[in-house]
């Protein structure tokens, strides 16, 4: 890369503070930038971002590892990108795109590309939030029992297998139908579909574009939580910032119990991404597409490779919605069993389900003109404003609910989308805390028992399949989720509605 031998000071000359919450990355920071980059951070997150840049200034990274700022800029050099390459406050280094990076490509431009690195390996990794009519005082006495019941009902961990009977034909139908499959099979409620992004089904899905290997990996894993940062949490409403908005979601008081489920497309999605990257490397040679980082392998949207990926990605996204629906079914069963009641009587309705790793065709205004764009959101969340036609009727006056999962033992948030966010980030906001330490560094620096004791001191029960995950997912491994959320709120790209704190955590 042309910028490989610049000093940290020279690198910083291309970065300019725009306002209290954002910095601009000017063209020239890396070669061939088509648009500028922007990243949102507040004073507390600024040091982390610039320390990472300082660490890698004058290098090409280690083993393909680049700081988030450089990755945002490299994305700004991709063919057909419009607006800006956007880094949200939880941004950190990822494969190709940074995690927490949004980029939109104009579908009317023949050179516009789709890049699997802009979606991620865990396609449609996302979060859903269920409410209940229970209060903390109802759950506290049986907290250990309910945590164990959830752990028993939901298969967790790396090699976990689903409990839902699934044959090859069922999988094909689930890949095509998404939540509609769950509805048909009795694993979802009719209103669940209404409260899913994309109504839980991407219509362009084509299971024929999902390889046999991906299907083989996905078949036994449907209805499983997986490992990594995936979890099911029993949470309590801690603070309500906007009572009108909260009531629309069925949340009307502090102390109300909710359940958050965070998972994705498991091995199937990972294989879809891997297969596409191989095909796209060949397509890039054929079409003479040049990128600053080979991890940004991409193909023209209208090429066979581009279309195959989008159809396979949509199928993997549908799989993820079925996966989360299945775990919702199991969660409702677990609660019903402990409280000797029905999920209906416990008011276990779905507030919303959002995607964090997905590329979608959307209509947006660009310089006063309506454009059809392919919006890549990797480690970032769609946040559409009030009155947008693609959000449910119940949320038309409040804006789309945005679910921001905290880290193990820290608070989570519900935000809503804004008009300003629509203009500045194509209706996109943060997705979580964002890592501050690598997984290996977390294991080296943190002690298993210390982390468990810390959770216990906060009154949080934990069930975990793998002890090493306890260190990897400890709060110290992540940025402060409140700083991340406050940055987005202060920048006006989303608004705070509800704060939740965990009382029990189930992890892989």
XYZ file of C-alpha atoms in Angstrom, residues 70-476:
407
model
C -7.580 1.988 7.498
C -10.254 -0.599 6.822
C -12.958 2.088 6.648
C -10.750 3.961 4.136
C -10.037 0.836 2.064
C -13.779 0.250 1.745
C -14.097 3.863 0.510
C -11.884 2.782 -2.427
C -14.260 0.028 -3.629
C -15.917 0.487 -7.059
C -19.431 1.969 -7.026
C -19.464 3.145 -3.389
C -21.585 6.256 -2.714
C -22.059 8.599 0.246
C -19.313 7.781 2.735
C -17.726 4.647 4.160
C -19.107 4.801 7.701
C -17.527 3.482 10.901
C -19.836 3.283 13.915
C -18.532 3.790 17.500
C -18.163 0.030 18.095
C -15.844 -0.281 15.073
C -12.847 -2.619 15.315
C -10.706 -4.616 12.903
C -12.382 -7.416 10.975
C -11.984 -9.482 7.816
C -11.899 -7.023 4.887
C -14.405 -4.521 6.242
C -14.018 -3.420 9.834
C -16.696 -4.776 12.161
C -18.957 -1.779 12.641
C -18.601 -0.570 9.024
C -21.464 0.389 6.680
C -21.074 1.009 2.951
C -23.657 1.563 0.199
C -23.184 0.845 -3.513
C -25.205 2.413 -6.332
C -26.865 -0.425 -8.224
C -27.249 1.707 -11.348
C -23.446 1.829 -11.744
C -22.131 -1.160 -13.745
C -18.891 -1.210 -11.711
C -20.676 -1.384 -8.294
C -19.639 -4.413 -6.240
C -20.839 -6.724 -3.495
C -18.231 -7.943 -0.999
C -18.720 -10.863 1.431
C -16.252 -9.093 3.757
C -18.891 -6.352 4.070
C -21.396 -8.830 5.479
C -19.153 -11.108 7.512
C -18.866 -14.844 7.994
C -21.818 -15.088 10.388
C -24.458 -13.967 7.893
C -27.473 -12.372 9.626
C -25.947 -12.643 13.038
C -28.601 -10.679 14.901
C -30.501 -10.014 18.078
C -34.103 -10.474 19.125
C -35.819 -9.251 22.269
C -38.846 -10.851 23.948
C -40.856 -9.120 26.638
C -42.764 -10.795 29.478
C -45.317 -9.627 32.052
C -43.009 -10.863 34.823
C -41.136 -8.580 37.202
C -37.690 -9.030 38.693
C -39.262 -10.014 42.031
C -41.028 -12.930 40.252
C -37.803 -14.205 38.693
C -35.234 -13.643 41.486
C -36.368 -16.598 43.665
C -36.204 -19.017 40.692
C -33.326 -17.364 38.832
C -30.969 -20.340 39.022
C -33.794 -22.676 38.042
C -34.789 -20.606 35.006
C -31.132 -20.155 33.941
C -30.677 -23.927 34.105
C -33.954 -24.536 32.260
C -32.845 -22.225 29.420
C -29.422 -23.901 29.320
C -31.129 -27.307 29.154
C -33.585 -26.281 26.435
C -31.258 -24.364 24.078
C -28.305 -26.354 22.680
C -25.137 -24.255 23.130
C -21.439 -24.450 22.270
C -19.288 -25.102 19.203
C -20.414 -28.613 18.287
C -23.981 -28.338 19.573
C -26.768 -30.036 17.642
C -30.355 -28.848 17.322
C -33.326 -30.598 18.916
C -35.773 -29.721 16.117
C -36.298 -32.692 13.751
C -34.795 -31.615 10.406
C -34.359 -33.485 7.145
C -32.734 -32.285 3.916
C -36.138 -31.267 2.491
C -36.962 -29.269 5.653
C -33.646 -27.430 5.372
C -34.290 -26.499 1.713
C -37.700 -25.111 2.713
C -36.282 -23.222 5.718
C -33.598 -21.638 3.491
C -36.316 -20.486 1.093
C -39.041 -19.477 3.549
C -37.303 -18.115 6.645
C -39.751 -17.325 9.451
C -42.647 -18.508 7.241
C -41.219 -22.031 7.663
C -41.152 -21.616 11.457
C -44.764 -20.379 11.348
C -45.910 -23.298 9.237
C -44.183 -25.813 11.502
C -45.605 -24.267 14.684
C -42.312 -22.870 16.061
C -43.323 -19.193 15.769
C -46.301 -16.959 16.509
C -47.968 -15.062 13.651
C -47.017 -11.690 15.165
C -43.331 -12.733 15.399
C -43.060 -12.314 11.633
C -44.414 -8.756 11.766
C -41.674 -7.857 14.262
C -38.696 -9.158 12.277
C -36.508 -7.053 10.031
C -37.426 -7.960 6.432
C -40.398 -9.831 8.006
C -37.957 -12.677 8.634
C -37.650 -13.662 4.988
C -35.443 -12.494 2.119
C -37.363 -13.299 -1.037
C -34.330 -13.575 -3.343
C -33.039 -16.592 -1.393
C -32.085 -19.562 -3.557
C -30.999 -22.758 -1.750
C -29.440 -23.952 -5.040
C -26.764 -21.269 -4.472
C -25.858 -22.795 -1.085
C -23.221 -25.512 -1.435
C -23.748 -29.102 -0.293
C -20.988 -28.571 2.287
C -22.762 -25.511 3.732
C -26.030 -27.456 3.971
C -24.263 -30.361 5.635
C -22.848 -27.975 8.253
C -26.205 -26.263 8.767
C -28.489 -29.301 8.966
C -27.643 -30.429 12.530
C -27.215 -26.892 13.915
C -30.664 -25.362 13.463
C -31.978 -24.082 16.781
C -28.545 -23.830 18.420
C -26.919 -20.832 20.052
C -23.330 -21.522 19.014
C -20.287 -20.068 20.744
C -18.291 -16.816 20.551
C -20.247 -13.729 21.545
C -23.630 -15.444 21.121
C -25.884 -15.654 24.149
C -29.367 -15.844 25.592
C -29.888 -13.426 28.486
C -32.628 -12.848 30.987
C -32.710 -9.082 31.403
C -34.523 -6.544 33.532
C -35.655 -3.094 32.378
C -33.297 -0.730 34.204
C -34.225 2.663 32.779
C -36.810 4.002 30.341
C -35.709 7.116 28.424
C -38.840 7.445 26.281
C -41.996 6.048 27.896
C -44.190 6.576 24.822
C -41.779 4.556 22.647
C -41.300 1.882 25.329
C -45.060 1.398 25.740
C -45.398 0.802 22.000
C -42.983 -2.121 22.554
C -45.024 -3.450 25.485
C -42.502 -2.214 28.062
C -44.119 0.004 30.682
C -42.062 -0.154 33.879
C -38.570 -0.605 35.310
C -38.092 -4.123 36.684
C -40.006 -5.772 33.814
C -38.313 -8.987 32.622
C -37.193 -9.434 28.993
C -35.144 -12.082 27.167
C -32.509 -11.259 24.555
C -31.268 -13.887 22.076
C -28.125 -13.239 20.016
C -27.141 -15.742 17.325
C -26.731 -16.163 13.565
C -26.442 -18.634 10.707
C -23.848 -20.890 12.354
C -21.644 -23.090 10.119
C -23.954 -22.709 7.123
C -23.459 -18.934 6.880
C -19.717 -19.281 7.419
C -19.475 -21.733 4.529
C -21.586 -19.547 2.210
C -19.136 -16.665 2.827
C -16.071 -18.896 2.372
C -17.394 -20.346 -0.906
C -18.208 -16.865 -2.249
C -14.749 -15.474 -1.445
C -13.123 -18.242 -3.518
C -15.435 -17.534 -6.489
C -14.923 -13.773 -6.216
C -11.137 -13.922 -6.259
C -11.434 -15.482 -9.731
C -14.057 -12.934 -10.804
C -11.773 -10.071 -9.754
C -8.983 -11.344 -12.012
C -11.400 -11.738 -14.921
C -13.011 -8.295 -14.500
C -9.745 -6.566 -13.498
C -11.138 -5.278 -10.203
C -8.415 -3.853 -7.979
C -8.751 -3.460 -4.207
C -6.386 -2.178 -1.505
C -6.722 -5.314 0.618
C -7.189 -8.797 -0.799
C -9.643 -9.555 2.029
C -11.994 -7.145 0.240
C -12.593 -9.741 -2.476
C -15.708 -8.673 -4.359
C -17.645 -9.071 -7.593
C -19.802 -6.749 -9.654
C -23.343 -6.844 -8.306
C -24.745 -7.824 -11.691
C -22.146 -10.535 -12.390
C -22.997 -14.236 -11.979
C -20.752 -14.401 -8.893
C -22.358 -11.299 -7.365
C -25.884 -12.606 -7.911
C -25.007 -16.110 -6.705
C -23.621 -14.669 -3.490
C -26.648 -12.439 -2.871
C -29.018 -15.395 -3.372
C -26.906 -17.670 -1.145
C -26.507 -14.919 1.482
C -30.300 -14.420 1.523
C -30.782 -18.167 2.093
C -28.275 -18.064 4.982
C -30.122 -15.021 6.388
C -33.378 -16.998 6.276
C -31.626 -19.847 8.099
C -30.569 -17.395 10.842
C -34.155 -16.171 11.306
C -35.376 -19.759 11.573
C -32.560 -20.407 14.046
C -33.571 -17.495 16.297
C -37.273 -18.403 15.930
C -36.517 -21.957 17.051
C -34.615 -20.704 20.096
C -37.538 -18.377 20.865
C -39.821 -21.431 20.821
C -37.442 -23.235 23.214
C -37.201 -20.148 25.455
C -40.982 -19.892 25.670
C -41.090 -23.591 26.612
C -38.417 -23.122 29.304
C -40.262 -20.189 30.908
C -43.626 -21.937 30.675
C -42.175 -24.973 32.438
C -40.628 -23.029 35.346
C -43.588 -20.686 35.879
C -46.168 -23.443 35.228
C -47.934 -21.197 32.754
C -48.286 -20.737 28.993
C -45.976 -18.405 27.028
C -49.143 -16.579 25.955
C -50.193 -15.954 29.560
C -46.647 -14.759 30.289
C -47.023 -12.253 27.384
C -43.822 -13.558 25.741
C -44.184 -11.456 22.625
C -41.357 -10.556 20.288
C -40.479 -6.855 20.485
C -38.203 -6.989 17.429
C -35.476 -8.953 15.619
C -32.612 -7.069 13.930
C -29.749 -8.185 11.699
C -26.121 -7.176 12.223
C -24.368 -8.792 9.245
C -26.290 -8.420 6.009
C -26.389 -6.694 2.608
C -29.759 -5.448 1.392
C -31.212 -3.624 -1.587
C -32.831 -0.424 -0.292
C -34.180 2.882 -1.581
C -32.385 5.968 -0.261
C -32.137 9.657 -1.093
C -28.707 10.664 -2.354
C -28.102 14.343 -3.183
C -31.858 14.823 -3.493
C -32.340 11.898 -5.889
C -33.912 8.548 -4.984
C -31.430 5.744 -5.597
C -31.505 1.962 -5.353
C -28.509 0.971 -3.240
C -26.970 -2.253 -2.009
C -26.265 -1.442 1.636
C -23.644 -3.575 3.401
C -24.028 -3.557 7.186
C -21.307 -5.480 8.990
C -21.461 -5.308 12.763
C -23.974 -2.496 12.354
C -27.755 -2.280 12.596
C -30.498 -0.934 10.362
C -32.175 2.001 12.128
C -35.043 3.312 10.004
C -36.932 6.448 11.145
C -40.630 6.936 11.950
C -43.035 6.596 8.983
C -40.668 4.390 6.977
C -42.735 1.891 4.942
C -40.484 -1.062 5.839
C -41.068 -0.961 9.593
C -44.065 -2.534 11.412
C -47.323 -0.644 11.834
C -46.904 -0.512 15.650
C -43.584 1.337 15.288
C -44.577 3.788 12.539
C -44.707 6.712 14.974
C -41.648 5.774 17.055
C -39.159 4.519 14.453
C -37.657 1.042 14.111
C -36.506 -0.610 17.344
C -32.724 -1.127 17.351
C -31.386 -3.774 19.731
C -27.892 -3.199 21.085
C -26.560 -6.179 22.992
C -24.090 -5.526 25.772
C -21.261 -7.838 26.737
C -21.513 -10.616 29.268
C -22.652 -8.953 32.464
C -23.120 -5.415 31.126
C -26.268 -3.551 30.138
C -28.010 -3.668 26.741
C -30.090 -0.989 25.033
C -33.102 -0.510 22.808
C -32.757 2.497 20.487
C -34.918 3.835 17.677
C -34.002 5.095 14.200
C -33.998 8.783 13.213
C -34.331 10.944 10.099
C -30.812 12.312 10.690
C -29.451 8.751 10.669
C -31.279 8.146 7.393
C -29.459 11.109 5.834
C -26.016 10.548 7.353
C -25.599 6.762 7.572
C -28.302 5.392 5.243
C -30.357 4.485 8.311
C -27.593 2.662 10.196
C -26.317 2.707 13.775
C -24.070 0.660 16.105
C -24.661 -3.004 16.982
C -22.983 -3.592 20.351
C -19.908 -2.812 22.391
C -17.185 -3.786 19.908
C -14.039 -5.611 21.011
C -11.217 -3.723 22.729
C -8.993 -6.797 23.305
C -8.442 -9.738 20.956
C -9.708 -13.142 22.122
C -6.158 -14.446 22.725
C -5.209 -11.304 24.682
C -8.364 -11.668 26.804
C -7.421 -15.254 27.667
C -3.882 -14.163 28.615
C -4.851 -11.108 30.655
C -8.016 -12.212 32.467
C -8.602 -14.850 35.114
C -11.519 -17.275 34.833
C -12.450 -17.153 38.501
C -12.114 -13.356 38.719
C -14.615 -12.923 35.882
C -17.073 -15.380 37.477
C -16.722 -13.680 40.878
C -17.341 -10.291 39.264
C -20.575 -11.569 37.661
C -21.676 -13.138 40.941
C -21.073 -9.866 42.798
C -23.489 -8.193 40.361
C -26.116 -10.866 41.028
C -25.780 -12.416 37.560
C -26.185 -16.175 37.105
C -24.172 -17.739 34.297
C -24.274 -21.038 32.410
C -21.433 -21.560 29.947
C -20.392 -24.559 27.830
C -16.732 -23.559 27.421
C -14.654 -22.017 30.264
C -12.260 -20.146 27.908
C -15.265 -18.179 26.611
C -15.662 -16.646 30.043
C -12.401 -14.707 29.599
C -12.941 -13.999 25.872
C -16.368 -12.492 26.513
C -15.656 -10.698 29.788
C -16.727 -7.032 29.895
C -13.044 -5.985 30.045
